Coordinates of C-alpha atoms and ligand atoms in Angstrom, one line a residue:
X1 CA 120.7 129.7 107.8
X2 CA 118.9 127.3 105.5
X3 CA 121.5 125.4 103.9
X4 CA 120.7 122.4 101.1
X5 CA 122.0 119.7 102.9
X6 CA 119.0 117.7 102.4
X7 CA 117.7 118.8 105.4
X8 CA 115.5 121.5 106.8
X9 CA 115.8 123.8 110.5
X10 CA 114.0 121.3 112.9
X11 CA 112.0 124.9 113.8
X12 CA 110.2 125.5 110.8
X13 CA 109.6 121.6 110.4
X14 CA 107.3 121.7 113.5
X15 CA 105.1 124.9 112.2
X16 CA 105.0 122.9 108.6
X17 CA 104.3 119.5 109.9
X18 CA 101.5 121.5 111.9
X19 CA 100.0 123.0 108.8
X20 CA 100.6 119.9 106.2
X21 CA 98.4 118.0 109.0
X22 CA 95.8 119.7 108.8
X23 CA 95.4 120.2 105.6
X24 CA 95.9 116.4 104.7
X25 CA 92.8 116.0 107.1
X26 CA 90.7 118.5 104.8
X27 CA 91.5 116.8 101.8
X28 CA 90.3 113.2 103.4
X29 CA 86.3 112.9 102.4
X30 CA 84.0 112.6 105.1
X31 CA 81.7 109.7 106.5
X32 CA 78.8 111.2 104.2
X33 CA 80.9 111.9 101.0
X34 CA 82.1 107.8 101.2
X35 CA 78.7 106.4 101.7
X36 CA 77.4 108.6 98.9
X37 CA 80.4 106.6 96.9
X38 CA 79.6 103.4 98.1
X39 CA 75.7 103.9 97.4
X40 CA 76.5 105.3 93.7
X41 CA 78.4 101.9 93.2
X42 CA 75.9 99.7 94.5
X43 CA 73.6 101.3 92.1
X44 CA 75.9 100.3 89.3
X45 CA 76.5 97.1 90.2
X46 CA 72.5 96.5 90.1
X47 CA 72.3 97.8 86.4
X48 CA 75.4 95.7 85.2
X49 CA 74.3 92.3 87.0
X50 CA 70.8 93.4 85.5
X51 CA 72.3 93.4 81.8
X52 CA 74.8 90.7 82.6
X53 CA 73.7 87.9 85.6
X54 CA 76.7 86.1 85.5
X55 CA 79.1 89.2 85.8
X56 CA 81.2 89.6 89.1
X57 CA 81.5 94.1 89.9
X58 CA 84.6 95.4 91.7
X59 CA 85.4 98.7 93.1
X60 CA 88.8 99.4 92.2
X61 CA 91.3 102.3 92.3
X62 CA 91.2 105.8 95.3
X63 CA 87.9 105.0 96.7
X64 CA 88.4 101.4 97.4
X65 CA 92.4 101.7 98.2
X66 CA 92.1 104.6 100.6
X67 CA 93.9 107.1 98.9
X68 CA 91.1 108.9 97.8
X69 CA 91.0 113.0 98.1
X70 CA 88.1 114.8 98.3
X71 CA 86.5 116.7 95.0
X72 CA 88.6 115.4 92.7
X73 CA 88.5 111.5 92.8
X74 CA 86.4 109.3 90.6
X75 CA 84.0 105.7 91.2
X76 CA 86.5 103.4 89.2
X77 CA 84.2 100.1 88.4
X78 CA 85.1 97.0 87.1
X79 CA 82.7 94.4 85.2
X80 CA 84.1 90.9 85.4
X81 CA 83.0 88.8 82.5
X82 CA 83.8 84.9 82.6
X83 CA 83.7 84.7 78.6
X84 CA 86.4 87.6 78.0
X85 CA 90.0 86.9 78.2
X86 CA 92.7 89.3 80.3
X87 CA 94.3 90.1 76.5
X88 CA 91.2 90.5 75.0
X89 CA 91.2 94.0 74.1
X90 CA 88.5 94.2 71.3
X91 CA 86.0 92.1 72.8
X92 CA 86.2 94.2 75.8
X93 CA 85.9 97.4 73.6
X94 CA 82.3 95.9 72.6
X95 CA 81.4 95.0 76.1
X96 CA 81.9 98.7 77.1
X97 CA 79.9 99.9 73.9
X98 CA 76.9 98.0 75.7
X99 CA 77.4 99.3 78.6
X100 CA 77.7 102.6 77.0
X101 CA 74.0 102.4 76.0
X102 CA 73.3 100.7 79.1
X103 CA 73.9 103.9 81.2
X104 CA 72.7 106.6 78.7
X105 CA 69.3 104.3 79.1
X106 CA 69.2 104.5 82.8
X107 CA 69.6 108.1 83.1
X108 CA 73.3 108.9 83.5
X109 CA 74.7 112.2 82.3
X110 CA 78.0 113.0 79.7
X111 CA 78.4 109.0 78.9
X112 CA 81.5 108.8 77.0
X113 CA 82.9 105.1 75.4
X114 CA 86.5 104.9 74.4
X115 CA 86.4 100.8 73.2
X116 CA 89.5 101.6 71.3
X117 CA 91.4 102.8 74.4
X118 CA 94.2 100.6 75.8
X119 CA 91.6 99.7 78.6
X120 CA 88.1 100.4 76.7
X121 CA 86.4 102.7 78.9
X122 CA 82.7 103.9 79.9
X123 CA 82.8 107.5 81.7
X124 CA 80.0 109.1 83.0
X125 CA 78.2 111.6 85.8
X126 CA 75.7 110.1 87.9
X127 CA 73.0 113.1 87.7
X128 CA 72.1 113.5 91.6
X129 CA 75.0 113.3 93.0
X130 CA 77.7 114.5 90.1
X131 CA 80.2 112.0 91.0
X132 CA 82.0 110.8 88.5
X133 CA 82.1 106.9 87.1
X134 CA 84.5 105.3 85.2
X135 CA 83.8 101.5 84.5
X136 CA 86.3 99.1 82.6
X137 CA 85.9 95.6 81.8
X138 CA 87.9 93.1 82.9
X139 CA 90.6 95.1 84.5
X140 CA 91.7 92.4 86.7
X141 CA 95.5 94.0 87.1
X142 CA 93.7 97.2 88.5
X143 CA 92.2 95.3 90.8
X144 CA 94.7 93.6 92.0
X145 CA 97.2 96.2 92.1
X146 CA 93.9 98.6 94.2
X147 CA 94.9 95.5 96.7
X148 CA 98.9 96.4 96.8
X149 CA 97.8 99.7 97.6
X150 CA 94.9 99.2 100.0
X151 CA 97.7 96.5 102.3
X152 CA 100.3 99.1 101.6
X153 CA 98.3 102.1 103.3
X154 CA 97.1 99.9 105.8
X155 CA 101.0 99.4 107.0
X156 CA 102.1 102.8 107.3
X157 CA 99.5 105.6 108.7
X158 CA 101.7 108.2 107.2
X159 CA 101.2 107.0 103.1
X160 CA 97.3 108.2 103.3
X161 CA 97.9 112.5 104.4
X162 CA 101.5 111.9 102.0
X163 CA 99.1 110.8 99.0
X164 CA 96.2 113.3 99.4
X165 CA 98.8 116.7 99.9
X166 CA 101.0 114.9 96.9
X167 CA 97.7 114.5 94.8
X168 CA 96.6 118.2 95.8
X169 CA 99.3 119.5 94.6
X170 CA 99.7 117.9 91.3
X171 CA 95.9 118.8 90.4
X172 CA 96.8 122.3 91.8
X173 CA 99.7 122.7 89.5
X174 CA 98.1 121.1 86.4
X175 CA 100.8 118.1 86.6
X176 CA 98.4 115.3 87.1
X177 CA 97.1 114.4 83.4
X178 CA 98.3 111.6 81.4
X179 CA 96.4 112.2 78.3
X180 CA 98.4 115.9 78.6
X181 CA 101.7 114.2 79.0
X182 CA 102.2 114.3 82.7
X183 CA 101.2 111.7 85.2
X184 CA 98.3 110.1 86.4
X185 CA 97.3 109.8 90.2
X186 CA 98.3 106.0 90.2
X187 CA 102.0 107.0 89.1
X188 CA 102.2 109.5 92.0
X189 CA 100.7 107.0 94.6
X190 CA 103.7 104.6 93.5
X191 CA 106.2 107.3 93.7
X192 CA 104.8 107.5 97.2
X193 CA 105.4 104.6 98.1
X194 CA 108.9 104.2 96.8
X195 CA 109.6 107.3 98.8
X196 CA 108.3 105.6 102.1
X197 CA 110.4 102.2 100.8
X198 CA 113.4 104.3 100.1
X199 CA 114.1 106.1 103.3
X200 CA 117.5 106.1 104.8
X201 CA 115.2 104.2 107.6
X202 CA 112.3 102.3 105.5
X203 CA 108.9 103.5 107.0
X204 CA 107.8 100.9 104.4
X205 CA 108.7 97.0 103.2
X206 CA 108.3 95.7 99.5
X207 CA 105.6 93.7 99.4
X208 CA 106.3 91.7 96.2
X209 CA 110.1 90.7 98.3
X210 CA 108.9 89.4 101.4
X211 CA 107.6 85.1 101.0
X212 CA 104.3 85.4 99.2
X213 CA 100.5 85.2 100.6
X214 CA 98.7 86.5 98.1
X215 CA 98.8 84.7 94.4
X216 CA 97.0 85.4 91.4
X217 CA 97.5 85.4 87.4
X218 CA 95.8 87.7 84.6
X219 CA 97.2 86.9 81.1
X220 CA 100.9 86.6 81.0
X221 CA 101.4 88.5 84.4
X222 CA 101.8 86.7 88.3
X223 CA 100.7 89.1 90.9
X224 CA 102.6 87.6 94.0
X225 CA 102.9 89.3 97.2
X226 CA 102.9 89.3 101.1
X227 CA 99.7 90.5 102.4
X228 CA 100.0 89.8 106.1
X229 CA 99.4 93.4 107.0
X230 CA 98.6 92.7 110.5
X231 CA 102.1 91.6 111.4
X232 CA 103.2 94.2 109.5
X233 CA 101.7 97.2 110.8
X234 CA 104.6 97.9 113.0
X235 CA 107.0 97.9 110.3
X236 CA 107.6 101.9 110.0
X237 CA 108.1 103.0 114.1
X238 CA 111.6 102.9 113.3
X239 CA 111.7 106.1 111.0
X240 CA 110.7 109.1 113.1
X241 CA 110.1 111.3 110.3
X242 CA 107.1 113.6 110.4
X243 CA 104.7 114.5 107.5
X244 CA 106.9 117.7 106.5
X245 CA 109.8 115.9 106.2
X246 CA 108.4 113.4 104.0
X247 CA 107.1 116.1 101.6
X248 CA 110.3 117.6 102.0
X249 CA 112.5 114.5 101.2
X250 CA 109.4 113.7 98.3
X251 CA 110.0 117.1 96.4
X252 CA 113.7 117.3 97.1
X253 CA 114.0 113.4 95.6
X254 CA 112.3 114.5 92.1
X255 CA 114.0 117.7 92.2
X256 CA 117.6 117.1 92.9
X257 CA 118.2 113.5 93.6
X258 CA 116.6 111.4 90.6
X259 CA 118.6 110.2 88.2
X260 CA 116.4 110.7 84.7
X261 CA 118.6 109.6 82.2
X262 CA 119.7 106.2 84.3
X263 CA 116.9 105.5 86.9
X264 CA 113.5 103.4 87.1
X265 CA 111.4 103.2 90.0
X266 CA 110.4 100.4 91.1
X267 CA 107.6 99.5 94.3
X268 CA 108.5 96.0 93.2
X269 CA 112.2 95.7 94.2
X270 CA 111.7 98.8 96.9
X271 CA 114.9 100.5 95.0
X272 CA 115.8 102.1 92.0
X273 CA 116.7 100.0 88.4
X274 CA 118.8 100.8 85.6
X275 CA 116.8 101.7 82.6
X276 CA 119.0 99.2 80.6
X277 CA 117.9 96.4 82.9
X278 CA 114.6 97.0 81.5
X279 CA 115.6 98.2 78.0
X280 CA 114.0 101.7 78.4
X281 CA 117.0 103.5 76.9
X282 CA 115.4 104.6 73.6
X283 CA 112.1 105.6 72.5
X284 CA 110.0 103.2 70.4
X285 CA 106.8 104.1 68.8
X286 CA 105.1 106.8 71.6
X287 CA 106.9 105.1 74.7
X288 CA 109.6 107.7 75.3
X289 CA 110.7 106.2 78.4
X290 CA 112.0 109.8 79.8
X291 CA 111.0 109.4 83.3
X292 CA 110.4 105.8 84.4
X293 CA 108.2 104.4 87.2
X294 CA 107.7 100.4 86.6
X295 CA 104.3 99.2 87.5
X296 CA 104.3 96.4 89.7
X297 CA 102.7 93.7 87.9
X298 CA 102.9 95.0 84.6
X299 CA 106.3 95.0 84.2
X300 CA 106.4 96.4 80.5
X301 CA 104.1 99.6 81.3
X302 CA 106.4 102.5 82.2
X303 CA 103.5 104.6 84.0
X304 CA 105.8 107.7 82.7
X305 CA 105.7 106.6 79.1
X306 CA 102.9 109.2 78.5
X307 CA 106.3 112.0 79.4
X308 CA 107.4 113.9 76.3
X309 CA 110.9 116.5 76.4
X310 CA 108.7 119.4 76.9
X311 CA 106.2 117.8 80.0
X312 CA 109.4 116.5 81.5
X313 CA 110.6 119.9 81.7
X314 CA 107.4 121.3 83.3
X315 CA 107.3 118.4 85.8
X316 CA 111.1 119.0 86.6
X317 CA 110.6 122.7 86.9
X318 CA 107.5 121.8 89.4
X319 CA 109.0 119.4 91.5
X320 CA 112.3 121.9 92.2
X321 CA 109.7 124.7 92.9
X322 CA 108.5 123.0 95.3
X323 CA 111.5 121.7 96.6
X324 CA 112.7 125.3 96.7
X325 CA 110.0 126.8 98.4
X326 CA 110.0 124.4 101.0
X327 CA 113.9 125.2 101.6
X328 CA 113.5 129.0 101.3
X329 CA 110.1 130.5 102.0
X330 CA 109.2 131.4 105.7
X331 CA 105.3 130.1 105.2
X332 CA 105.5 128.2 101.6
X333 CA 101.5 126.8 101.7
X334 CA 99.6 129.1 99.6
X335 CA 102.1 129.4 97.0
X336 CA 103.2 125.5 97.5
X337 CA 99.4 124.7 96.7
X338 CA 98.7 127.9 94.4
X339 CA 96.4 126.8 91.3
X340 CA 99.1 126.9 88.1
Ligands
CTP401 N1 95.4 102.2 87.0 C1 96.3 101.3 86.4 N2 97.2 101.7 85.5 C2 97.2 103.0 85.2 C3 96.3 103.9 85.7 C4 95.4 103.5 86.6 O1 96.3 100.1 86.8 N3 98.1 103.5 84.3 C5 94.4 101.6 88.0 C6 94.9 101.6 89.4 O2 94.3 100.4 90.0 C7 94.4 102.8 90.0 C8 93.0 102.9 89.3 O3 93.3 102.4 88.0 O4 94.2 102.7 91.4 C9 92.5 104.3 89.2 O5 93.4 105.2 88.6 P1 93.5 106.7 88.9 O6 92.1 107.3 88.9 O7 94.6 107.3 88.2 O8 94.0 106.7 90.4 P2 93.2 107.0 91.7 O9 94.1 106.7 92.9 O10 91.9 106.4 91.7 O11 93.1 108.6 91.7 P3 91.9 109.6 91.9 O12 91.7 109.7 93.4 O13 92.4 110.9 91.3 O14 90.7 109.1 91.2
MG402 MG1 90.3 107.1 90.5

């Protein structure tokens, strides 16, 4: 009786929806957990403007977007220097070797620079509370795009639980590591969102098409969008569809309907692109271009560029599993969410 016709018995929706609910709810932190965030920062942001007085500090990425999940997000900081261009990638590698040094001084656990990264990098553990700090210098685009995000989730009530049970499951099934060759919680927040854009009914507009509000430029990029979320908070009541079925149609998208040898995804447009609009047909150098998500203001960085033959065959085989247990299994949870 369960047939693939891109849709699911409306019986066994209501029991999932039911289930995915509540545990979307569980993966939300609490009150305490956020303040304990927003205290950790604060403290941050006293040691850098000690070191550097003139230096703006921003609280970027999950915890400042919304989209954060509980156990297994980190503090993403930025330090804004005046003197240090957007393009500026070695000066900003010895910025973070300060700030390095900085840290280890005051008493932070496993401080790790990268200032050869793409985006030179300070990690750390702040010792009390063990949460976990990443600050970057000058990461103005991250910013920004944190922004995107935040007015996105503030538009449609149902992105938030659709994240955190997305996110979940790709720590669960060990699919959620760039530096391993799959992705990285940003890319599945934007495949999120293309999902809510996409809809046969849109729960969710493209920002970056509707007249501009919001303007700024870092380097060579314009960040334009519409950031009148009041009036657009409404935007979704049209599409009816329930949590499940948003999983359902998420899973089911990757799994059966995604073109990988033709498609990009794109927040930007709200709808698919042809890889050749964007020459992504071939590989060059490590960009392999085998599954393509376009970031929004970046529009070189392929946020699936870090997908070789053999992850793209792991992620395939976890998005139909997925898919396939949500068709076929009478209670699909545990496994759904089962550590790989
Ligand atoms: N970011 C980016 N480009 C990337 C990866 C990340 O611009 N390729 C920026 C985004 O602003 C993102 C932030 O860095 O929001 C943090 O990235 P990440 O930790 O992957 O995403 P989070 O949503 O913070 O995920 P988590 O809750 O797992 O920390
Ligand atoms: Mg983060």
């Amino acid at each position: 009786d369960r047939q693939h016709d891109g849709r699911l018995p409306k019986a066994s929706m209501r029991q999932l929806d039911a289930a995915l609910a509540m545990l979307a709810d569980s993966l939300m932190p609490t009150q305490e957990e956020k303040a304990a965030q927003l205290q950790a920062f604060e403290a941050i942001r006293s040691l850098l403007t000690a070191r550097y007085p003139g230096a703006r500090v921003h609280l970027f990425g999950s915890v400042a977007n919304g989209l954060s999940v509980r156990h297994n997000n980190d503090l993403d900081v930025c330090l804004e220097l005046g003197e240090i261009t957007a393009d500026d990638t070695a000066g900003k590698g010895e910025v973070a070797v300060v700030v390095g040094e900085l840290m280890e001084a005051a008493g932070m656990s496993d401080v790790l620079t990268l200032p050869k990264a793409r985006v030179p990098v300070v990690k750390f553990v702040v010792p009390r509370t063990g949460t976990k700090v990443d600050v970057t210098v000058n990461n103005l685009l991250a910013c920004i795009n944190t922004k995107l995000l935040a007015d996105y989730c503030a538009i449609e009530p149902r992105l938030a639980p659709l994240v955190a049970l997305v996110k979940h499951w790709a720590k669960q099934r060990a699919v959620n590591d760039p530096y391993r060759g799959t992705l990285s919680s940003y890319c599945y927040v934007l495949m999120c969102i293309f999902l809510l854009q996409t809809r046969p009914v849109p729960a969710l507009p493209a920002l970056q098409q509707l007249p501009p509000t919001f303007r700024r430029t870092v380097g060579q990029w314009t960040c334009e969008f519409c950031d009148e979320v009041e009036s657009l908070r409404g935007f979704g009541a049209a599409n009816n569809e329930s949590l499940a079925e948003l999983v359902w149609a998420f899973f089911e998208y990757w799994a059966w309907r995604h073109n990988y040898s033709h498609d990009v995804i794109s927040i930007r447009r709200g709808a698919c692109m042809h890889k050749d609009e964007k020459d992504w047909t071939r590989r060059i150098g490590n960009e392999r271009h085998l599954v393509c998500i376009e970031d929004p203001f970046e529009l070189t960085h392929d946020l699936g560029r870090t997908v070789d033959r053999q992850t793209r065959a792991v992620l395939h085989k976890e998005f139909t599993r997925a898919a396939t247990l949500l068709r076929d299994a009478e209670d699909p949870l545990d496994a759904l969410f089962a550590p790989y």
